[in-house]
Amino acid sequence: MPPSDSEAEFQEALRRSQHIVVIAGAGLSAASGIPTFRGTGGMWRSLDATSLATPSAFAANPSLVWQFYHHRRVKALAATPNIAHDLLAKLAIPNFLKTLAPMAKSFHLVTQNVDRLSVRALNSVAEQVPAGSKRADRPRMDCIIEMHGKLFDVKCTTCNYCEGNLSSPLCPSLGEADAKLGDYHDAGSVANDIPESQLPRCPDCGALARPGVVWFEEKPLRLDDINSIVYKADLCLVVGTSSTVYPAAGYAYRVKRHNGVVAVFNLEASSGDDLADFVFLGPCEVTLPHVLGVSKDN
Ligand code: BV8
Ligand code: ZN
């Protein structure tokens, strides 16, 4: 049976659901101005983002990979959470969630994104809750899992150091490299070799530092937690992802396999659609509030 696009049917499924998990990808942050991985924005400068997000790319050219992540840090710092981030963050408030899903017992957001926008949205939802509110009127602050790491974490290549660092640039050489490149699209050809000694270093042991993200071939974070969340989920919202990167791309199928409901919210058809019960095409910052039946100022 082809997936439904009936909001009423989806809202009925939502009303029956108890354990809700959202699997989010780069499309969730697109409206915040963060380029997606595989769309036109995926080509950073004249290079392919996915070929830079690997240990071998970093080993071969840490200067170029650091410039790539510096560029993404600058963009993410300048971005603000959009309506979709904010709505998903509000679902972390148990009593708000119950207005849409009265049987709900748990909500989790598993994001592939490293831009911290979902966490920022959750923090601002928490700040808006009046002091002294009941626990069920406050967001669950542990409901977000950033499975591909964090863009603003700086991690040592040698010791166990790993800490968030919002400063920009992280070191003078990355700021200077930025200044030299008027147009990002020529970086594939314009060599900007920053000596390793002038790249971000570990403050504890002095070794070369790297971005605290999970690269291809590296193990995503908190897989055991995600596996138990996915195992229990009876409703899975797949938001803004091409469903091409594993293991994230396989979670919806796992929910489906134990008779859960899967709803895809994507700008265009994606490989996750065939198994979905619902597919809502369009920008998620429009479709999510609309389909969930939540007005913008809710
Ligand atoms: C691992 C962090 C194993 C860095 C990223 C089978 C099984 C297991 C592994 C594999 C497998 N086959 C292949 C693999 C290896 C690989 C993989 O999946 N490769 C793919 C390319 C085939 N997987 C891995 O390497 C993973 N590691 O499996 O390790 C292991 C296990 C145990 C022990 C040791 C090892 C690690 C993958 C993590 C890679 N790191 N990010 C960084 O960000 O720089 S992945 C990167 O791609 C981003 O996180 C991004 O989020 C992610 C996925 O892309 P999407 O989010 O989907 O973004 P994309 O641009 O593709 O699509 C955007 C979508 O949004 C589009 O559909 C678009 O239409 C839509 N859209 C746009 N605007 C909107 C919108 N939708 C709604 N509204 C809008 N406004
Ligand atoms: Zn170190």
GROMACS .gro file of C-alpha atoms and ligand atoms in nm:
model
  379
    1MET     CA    1   0.000   0.000   0.000
    2PRO     CA    2   0.149   0.341  -0.095
    3PRO     CA    3   0.221   0.574   0.200
    4SER     CA    4  -0.066   0.801   0.307
    5ASP     CA    5  -0.046   1.180   0.316
    6SER     CA    6  -0.360   1.212   0.528
    7GLU     CA    7  -0.306   1.446   0.822
    8ALA     CA    8  -0.618   1.314   0.995
    9GLU     CA    9  -0.494   0.956   0.974
   10PHE     CA   10  -0.150   1.060   1.099
   11GLN     CA   11  -0.302   1.251   1.390
   12GLU     CA   12  -0.503   0.940   1.477
   13ALA     CA   13  -0.179   0.735   1.480
   14LEU     CA   14  -0.015   1.005   1.693
   15ARG     CA   15  -0.303   0.988   1.943
   16ARG     CA   16  -0.246   0.612   1.981
   17SER     CA   17   0.134   0.632   2.015
   18GLN     CA   18   0.320   0.579   2.341
   19HIS     CA   19   0.693   0.592   2.254
   20ILE     CA   20   0.782   0.848   1.990
   21VAL     CA   21   1.125   0.880   1.828
   22VAL     CA   22   1.232   1.140   1.574
   23ILE     CA   23   1.527   1.064   1.340
   24ALA     CA   24   1.649   1.396   1.205
   25GLY     CA   25   1.894   1.496   0.933
   26ALA     CA   26   2.037   1.800   0.763
   27GLY     CA   27   1.702   1.902   0.614
   28LEU     CA   28   1.583   1.994   0.965
   29SER     CA   29   1.846   2.273   0.971
   30ALA     CA   30   1.811   2.383   0.609
   31ALA     CA   31   1.566   2.662   0.698
   32SER     CA   32   1.827   2.791   0.945
   33GLY     CA   33   2.067   2.844   0.655
   34ILE     CA   34   2.282   2.536   0.716
   35PRO     CA   35   2.366   2.369   0.382
   36THR     CA   36   2.256   2.007   0.357
   37PHE     CA   37   2.514   1.738   0.290
   38ARG     CA   38   2.396   1.619  -0.045
   39GLY     CA   39   2.200   1.906  -0.188
   40THR     CA   40   2.363   2.193  -0.374
   41GLY     CA   41   2.488   2.311  -0.034
   42GLY     CA   42   2.670   1.982   0.006
   43MET     CA   43   2.947   2.095  -0.223
   44TRP     CA   44   3.163   2.293   0.012
   45ARG     CA   45   3.375   2.522  -0.195
   46SER     CA   46   3.451   2.299  -0.494
   47LEU     CA   47   3.488   1.989  -0.276
   48ASP     CA   48   3.239   1.723  -0.175
   49ALA     CA   49   3.152   1.746   0.195
   50THR     CA   50   3.121   1.370   0.240
   51SER     CA   51   3.478   1.319   0.111
   52LEU     CA   52   3.607   1.557   0.377
   53ALA     CA   53   3.421   1.396   0.670
   54THR     CA   54   3.660   1.100   0.694
   55PRO     CA   55   3.964   1.008   0.907
   56SER     CA   56   4.173   0.957   0.593
   57ALA     CA   57   4.089   1.306   0.461
   58PHE     CA   58   4.197   1.451   0.796
   59ALA     CA   59   4.516   1.244   0.805
   60ALA     CA   60   4.601   1.349   0.450
   61ASN     CA   61   4.519   1.717   0.483
   62PRO     CA   62   4.426   1.836   0.832
   63SER     CA   63   4.460   2.196   0.716
   64LEU     CA   64   4.185   2.162   0.454
   65VAL     CA   65   3.956   1.957   0.680
   66TRP     CA   66   3.994   2.210   0.962
   67GLN     CA   67   3.907   2.491   0.720
   68PHE     CA   68   3.595   2.294   0.620
   69TYR     CA   69   3.488   2.258   0.982
   70HIS     CA   70   3.581   2.618   1.064
   71HIS     CA   71   3.352   2.727   0.780
   72ARG     CA   72   3.070   2.509   0.916
   73ARG     CA   73   3.126   2.638   1.272
   74VAL     CA   74   3.096   2.996   1.146
   75LYS     CA   75   2.771   2.913   0.965
   76ALA     CA   76   2.624   2.722   1.260
   77LEU     CA   77   2.716   3.001   1.506
   78ALA     CA   78   2.538   3.254   1.283
   79ALA     CA   79   2.231   3.030   1.250
   80THR     CA   80   1.928   3.021   1.478
   81PRO     CA   81   1.691   2.730   1.538
   82ASN     CA   82   1.390   2.735   1.304
   83ILE     CA   83   1.022   2.656   1.364
   84ALA     CA   84   1.082   2.283   1.316
   85HIS     CA   85   1.362   2.276   1.576
   86ASP     CA   86   1.141   2.470   1.816
   87LEU     CA   87   0.840   2.244   1.768
   88LEU     CA   88   1.042   1.925   1.817
   89ALA     CA   89   1.191   2.082   2.130
   90LYS     CA   90   0.841   2.155   2.264
   91LEU     CA   91   0.749   1.789   2.221
   92ALA     CA   92   1.004   1.727   2.498
   93ILE     CA   93   0.752   1.884   2.741
   94PRO     CA   94   0.543   1.585   2.856
   95ASN     CA   95   0.222   1.784   2.911
   96PHE     CA   96   0.255   1.955   2.572
   97LEU     CA   97   0.319   1.622   2.401
   98LYS     CA   98   0.007   1.482   2.566
   99THR     CA   99  -0.207   1.745   2.395
  100LEU     CA  100  -0.113   1.572   2.067
  101ALA     CA  101  -0.045   1.220   2.193
  102PRO     CA  102  -0.246   1.157   2.514
  103MET     CA  103  -0.102   0.805   2.553
  104ALA     CA  104   0.260   0.921   2.515
  105LYS     CA  105   0.510   0.785   2.765
  106SER     CA  106   0.840   0.889   2.600
  107PHE     CA  107   0.983   1.120   2.334
  108HIS     CA  108   1.336   1.115   2.190
  109LEU     CA  109   1.509   1.311   1.917
  110VAL     CA  110   1.800   1.127   1.753
  111THR     CA  111   1.977   1.374   1.527
  112GLN     CA  112   2.246   1.316   1.268
  113ASN     CA  113   2.316   1.687   1.272
  114VAL     CA  114   2.618   1.827   1.453
  115ASP     CA  115   2.511   2.193   1.441
  116ARG     CA  116   2.370   2.204   1.799
  117LEU     CA  117   2.051   2.381   1.677
  118SER     CA  118   1.817   2.122   1.833
  119VAL     CA  119   1.995   2.157   2.169
  120ARG     CA  120   1.974   2.536   2.146
  121ALA     CA  121   1.600   2.508   2.072
  122LEU     CA  122   1.553   2.279   2.374
  123ASN     CA  123   1.747   2.520   2.597
  124SER     CA  124   1.530   2.812   2.489
  125VAL     CA  125   1.211   2.610   2.548
  126ALA     CA  126   1.341   2.533   2.898
  127GLU     CA  127   1.419   2.902   2.961
  128GLN     CA  128   1.060   2.998   2.876
  129VAL     CA  129   0.909   2.765   3.136
  130PRO     CA  130   0.803   2.968   3.445
  131ALA     CA  131   1.001   2.890   3.760
  132GLY     CA  132   0.826   2.645   3.989
  133SER     CA  133   0.643   2.473   3.701
  134LYS     CA  134   0.550   2.110   3.747
  135ARG     CA  135   0.799   1.856   3.614
  136ALA     CA  136   0.554   1.752   3.342
  137ASP     CA  137   0.545   2.113   3.220
  138ARG     CA  138   0.924   2.125   3.178
  139PRO     CA  139   1.112   1.974   2.881
  140ARG     CA  140   1.303   1.650   2.932
  141MET     CA  141   1.660   1.777   2.881
  142ASP     CA  142   1.796   1.427   2.815
  143CYS     CA  143   1.573   1.356   2.516
  144ILE     CA  144   1.819   1.459   2.241
  145ILE     CA  145   2.094   1.228   2.115
  146GLU     CA  146   2.350   1.385   1.879
  147MET     CA  147   2.468   1.057   1.731
  148HIS     CA  148   2.720   1.204   1.488
  149GLY     CA  149   2.889   1.416   1.752
  150LYS     CA  150   2.910   1.791   1.794
  151LEU     CA  151   3.058   2.047   1.558
  152PHE     CA  152   3.168   2.264   1.852
  153ASP     CA  153   3.347   1.985   2.037
  154VAL     CA  154   3.726   1.991   2.001
  155LYS     CA  155   3.878   1.647   2.049
  156CYS     CA  156   4.242   1.544   2.092
  157THR     CA  157   4.391   1.303   1.836
  158THR     CA  158   4.603   1.152   2.112
  159CYS     CA  159   4.468   1.185   2.469
  160ASN     CA  160   4.108   1.174   2.595
  161TYR     CA  161   4.054   1.548   2.587
  162CYS     CA  162   3.720   1.646   2.432
  163GLU     CA  163   3.540   1.970   2.520
  164GLY     CA  164   3.291   2.214   2.371
  165ASN     CA  165   3.451   2.534   2.243
  166LEU     CA  166   3.238   2.804   2.083
  167SER     CA  167   3.522   3.046   2.007
  168SER     CA  168   3.554   3.144   1.643
  169PRO     CA  169   3.806   3.119   1.497
  170LEU     CA  170   3.946   2.843   1.716
  171CYS     CA  171   4.294   2.969   1.631
  172PRO     CA  172   4.430   3.270   1.434
  173SER     CA  173   4.539   3.061   1.132
  174LEU     CA  174   4.180   2.951   1.061
  175GLY     CA  175   4.057   3.310   1.074
  176GLU     CA  176   4.335   3.423   0.841
  177ALA     CA  177   4.266   3.138   0.593
  178ASP     CA  178   3.902   3.245   0.585
  179ALA     CA  179   3.996   3.602   0.513
  180LYS     CA  180   4.217   3.495   0.220
  181LEU     CA  181   3.936   3.307   0.047
  182GLY     CA  182   3.694   3.561  -0.087
  183ASP     CA  183   3.475   3.305  -0.250
  184TYR     CA  184   3.443   2.964  -0.091
  185HIS     CA  185   3.397   2.799  -0.426
  186ASP     CA  186   3.761   2.827  -0.523
  187ALA     CA  187   3.906   2.655  -0.219
  188GLY     CA  188   3.940   2.321  -0.396
  189SER     CA  189   4.204   2.479  -0.616
  190VAL     CA  190   4.346   2.749  -0.389
  191ALA     CA  191   4.594   2.579  -0.154
  192ASN     CA  192   4.583   2.725   0.193
  193ASP     CA  193   4.821   2.493   0.370
  194ILE     CA  194   4.820   2.585   0.734
  195PRO     CA  195   5.117   2.420   0.906
  196GLU     CA  196   4.999   2.154   1.153
  197SER     CA  197   5.164   2.345   1.439
  198GLN     CA  198   4.923   2.634   1.372
  199LEU     CA  199   4.608   2.420   1.363
  200PRO     CA  200   4.398   2.371   1.679
  201ARG     CA  201   4.601   2.186   1.941
  202CYS     CA  202   4.495   1.991   2.250
  203PRO     CA  203   4.516   2.220   2.555
  204ASP     CA  204   4.611   1.918   2.772
  205CYS     CA  205   4.886   1.743   2.577
  206GLY     CA  206   4.958   1.975   2.286
  207ALA     CA  207   4.882   1.714   2.018
  208LEU     CA  208   4.686   1.802   1.704
  209ALA     CA  209   4.315   1.842   1.781
  210ARG     CA  210   4.023   1.743   1.555
  211PRO     CA  211   3.654   1.832   1.533
  212GLY     CA  212   3.449   1.628   1.784
  213VAL     CA  213   3.225   1.481   1.513
  214VAL     CA  214   3.180   1.119   1.400
  215TRP     CA  215   3.336   1.074   1.056
  216PHE     CA  216   3.247   0.804   0.805
  217GLU     CA  217   3.382   0.464   0.916
  218GLU     CA  218   3.380   0.586   1.279
  219LYS     CA  219   3.133   0.451   1.533
  220PRO     CA  220   2.837   0.680   1.597
  221LEU     CA  221   2.769   0.777   1.959
  222ARG     CA  222   2.530   0.612   2.208
  223LEU     CA  223   2.427   0.331   1.975
  224ASP     CA  224   2.307   0.117   2.267
  225ASP     CA  225   2.078   0.395   2.394
  226ILE     CA  226   1.947   0.453   2.043
  227ASN     CA  227   1.888   0.082   1.986
  228SER     CA  228   1.672   0.053   2.299
  229ILE     CA  229   1.480   0.370   2.211
  230VAL     CA  230   1.417   0.244   1.857
  231TYR     CA  231   1.321  -0.100   1.989
  232LYS     CA  232   1.049   0.051   2.212
  233ALA     CA  233   0.924   0.311   1.962
  234ASP     CA  234   0.576   0.268   1.818
  235LEU     CA  235   0.595   0.592   1.615
  236CYS     CA  236   0.900   0.714   1.420
  237LEU     CA  237   0.913   1.055   1.252
  238VAL     CA  238   1.189   1.074   0.989
  239VAL     CA  239   1.261   1.444   0.937
  240GLY     CA  240   1.484   1.601   0.672
  241THR     CA  241   1.713   1.315   0.590
  242SER     CA  242   1.802   1.143   0.263
  243SER     CA  243   1.813   0.819   0.466
  244THR     CA  244   2.142   0.724   0.302
  245VAL     CA  245   2.378   0.717   0.601
  246TYR     CA  246   2.379   0.411   0.826
  247PRO     CA  247   2.308   0.310   1.091
  248ALA     CA  248   2.069   0.613   1.117
  249ALA     CA  249   1.902   0.525   0.787
  250GLY     CA  250   1.800   0.185   0.920
  251TYR     CA  251   1.612   0.293   1.233
  252ALA     CA  252   1.278   0.359   1.066
  253TYR     CA  253   1.283   0.009   0.916
  254ARG     CA  254   1.346  -0.133   1.265
  255VAL     CA  255   1.041   0.050   1.405
  256LYS     CA  256   0.834  -0.074   1.112
  257ARG     CA  257   0.957  -0.429   1.165
  258HIS     CA  258   0.802  -0.441   1.511
  259ASN     CA  259   0.475  -0.293   1.382
  260GLY     CA  260   0.550   0.068   1.464
  261VAL     CA  261   0.429   0.355   1.244
  262VAL     CA  262   0.674   0.552   1.027
  263ALA     CA  263   0.608   0.904   0.898
  264VAL     CA  264   0.856   1.078   0.666
  265PHE     CA  265   0.878   1.457   0.651
  266ASN     CA  266   1.101   1.550   0.359
  267LEU     CA  267   1.133   1.813   0.090
  268GLU     CA  268   1.147   1.546  -0.179
  269ALA     CA  269   1.105   1.172  -0.220
  270SER     CA  270   1.380   0.982  -0.037
  271SER     CA  271   1.487   0.623  -0.001
  272GLY     CA  272   1.297   0.598   0.327
  273ASP     CA  273   0.958   0.648   0.162
  274ASP     CA  274   0.870   0.301   0.039
  275LEU     CA  275   0.849   0.152   0.389
  276ALA     CA  276   0.675   0.457   0.539
  277ASP     CA  277   0.311   0.463   0.646
  278PHE     CA  278   0.299   0.837   0.590
  279VAL     CA  279   0.500   1.070   0.366
  280PHE     CA  280   0.453   1.446   0.396
  281LEU     CA  281   0.644   1.626   0.123
  282GLY     CA  282   0.748   1.985   0.171
  283PRO     CA  283   0.976   2.188   0.395
  284CYS     CA  284   0.956   2.039   0.747
  285GLU     CA  285   0.938   2.385   0.899
  286VAL     CA  286   0.599   2.406   0.725
  287THR     CA  287   0.478   2.045   0.721
  288LEU     CA  288   0.564   1.953   1.082
  289PRO     CA  289   0.350   2.221   1.253
  290HIS     CA  290   0.077   2.172   0.995
  291VAL     CA  291   0.058   1.793   1.012
  292LEU     CA  292   0.103   1.779   1.390
  293GLY     CA  293  -0.186   2.024   1.409
  294VAL     CA  294   0.016   2.281   1.600
  295SER     CA  295  -0.017   2.645   1.500
  296LYS     CA  296   0.302   2.851   1.480
  297ASP     CA  297   0.237   3.045   1.802
  298ASN     CA  298   0.135   2.740   2.003
  299BV8     C1  299   2.946   0.334   1.098
  299BV8     C2  300   2.918   1.400   1.098
  299BV8     C3  301   3.025   0.132   1.186
  299BV8     C4  302   3.032   1.467   1.031
  299BV8     C5  303   2.825   1.239   0.942
  299BV8     C6  304   2.584  -0.023   0.640
  299BV8     C7  305   2.587  -0.043   0.778
  299BV8     C8  306   2.674   0.030   0.858
  299BV8     C9  307   2.760   0.125   0.802
  299BV8    C10  308   2.756   0.143   0.665
  299BV8    C11  309   2.670   0.070   0.585
  299BV8     N1  310   2.692   0.107   0.457
  299BV8    C12  311   2.786   0.203   0.455
  299BV8    C13  312   2.827   0.226   0.580
  299BV8    C14  313   2.927   0.323   0.619
  299BV8    C15  314   2.871   0.464   0.636
  299BV8    C16  315   2.755   0.498   0.549
  299BV8     O1  316   2.640   0.487   0.588
  299BV8     N2  317   2.786   0.542   0.427
  299BV8    C17  318   2.682   0.583   0.337
  299BV8    C18  319   2.731   0.705   0.258
  299BV8    C19  320   2.646   0.466   0.249
  299BV8     N3  321   2.833   0.484   0.775
  299BV8    C20  322   2.930   0.519   0.862
  299BV8     O2  323   3.047   0.527   0.833
  299BV8    C21  324   2.887   0.544   1.004
  299BV8     N4  325   2.969   0.463   1.088
  299BV8     O3  326   2.856   0.278   1.044
  299BV8     O4  327   3.040   0.272   1.176
  299BV8    C22  328   3.092   0.093   1.309
  299BV8    C23  329   3.017   0.025   1.403
  299BV8    C24  330   3.079  -0.017   1.518
  299BV8    C25  331   3.214   0.012   1.538
  299BV8    C26  332   3.287   0.083   1.443
  299BV8    C27  333   3.227   0.124   1.327
  299BV8    C28  334   2.915   0.687   1.049
  299BV8    C29  335   2.833   0.783   0.969
  299BV8    C30  336   2.849   0.925   1.028
  299BV8    C31  337   2.919   1.014   0.928
  299BV8     N5  338   2.916   1.151   0.977
  299BV8     N6  339   2.819   1.360   0.997
  299BV8    C32  340   2.992   1.598   0.971
  299BV8     O5  341   2.875   1.638   0.981
  299BV8     O6  342   3.080   1.661   0.912
  299BV8     S1  343   2.709   1.195   0.830
  299BV8    C33  344   2.645   1.332   0.752
  299BV8     O7  345   2.547   1.279   0.662
  299BV8    C34  346   2.566   1.429   0.838
  299BV8     O8  347   2.557   1.391   0.973
  299BV8    C35  348   2.427   1.423   0.777
  299BV8     O9  349   2.327   1.451   0.862
  299BV8    C36  350   2.429   1.280   0.740
  299BV8    C37  351   2.320   1.220   0.665
  299BV8    O10  352   2.280   1.306   0.564
  299BV8     P1  353   2.139   1.377   0.578
  299BV8    O11  354   2.125   1.432   0.716
  299BV8    O12  355   2.033   1.284   0.535
  299BV8    O13  356   2.159   1.498   0.483
  299BV8     P2  357   2.142   1.495   0.325
  299BV8    O14  358   2.202   1.622   0.277
  299BV8    O15  359   2.190   1.363   0.271
  299BV8    O16  360   1.985   1.497   0.303
  299BV8    C38  361   1.910   1.609   0.345
  299BV8    C39  362   1.765   1.574   0.318
  299BV8    O17  363   1.684   1.680   0.366
  299BV8    C40  364   1.734   1.558   0.172
  299BV8    O18  365   1.652   1.443   0.155
  299BV8    C41  366   1.656   1.686   0.137
  299BV8    O19  367   1.558   1.662   0.039
  299BV8    C42  368   1.590   1.715   0.268
  299BV8     N7  369   1.557   1.855   0.291
  299BV8    C43  370   1.625   1.966   0.252
  299BV8     N8  371   1.561   2.075   0.301
  299BV8    C44  372   1.455   2.032   0.373
  299BV8    C45  373   1.452   1.892   0.368
  299BV8     N9  374   1.358   1.818   0.430
  299BV8    C46  375   1.263   1.884   0.498
  299BV8    N10  376   1.258   2.019   0.509
  299BV8    C47  377   1.352   2.095   0.448
  299BV8    N11  378   1.346   2.229   0.461
  300ZN      ZN  379   4.558   1.572   2.417
   0.00000   0.00000   0.00000
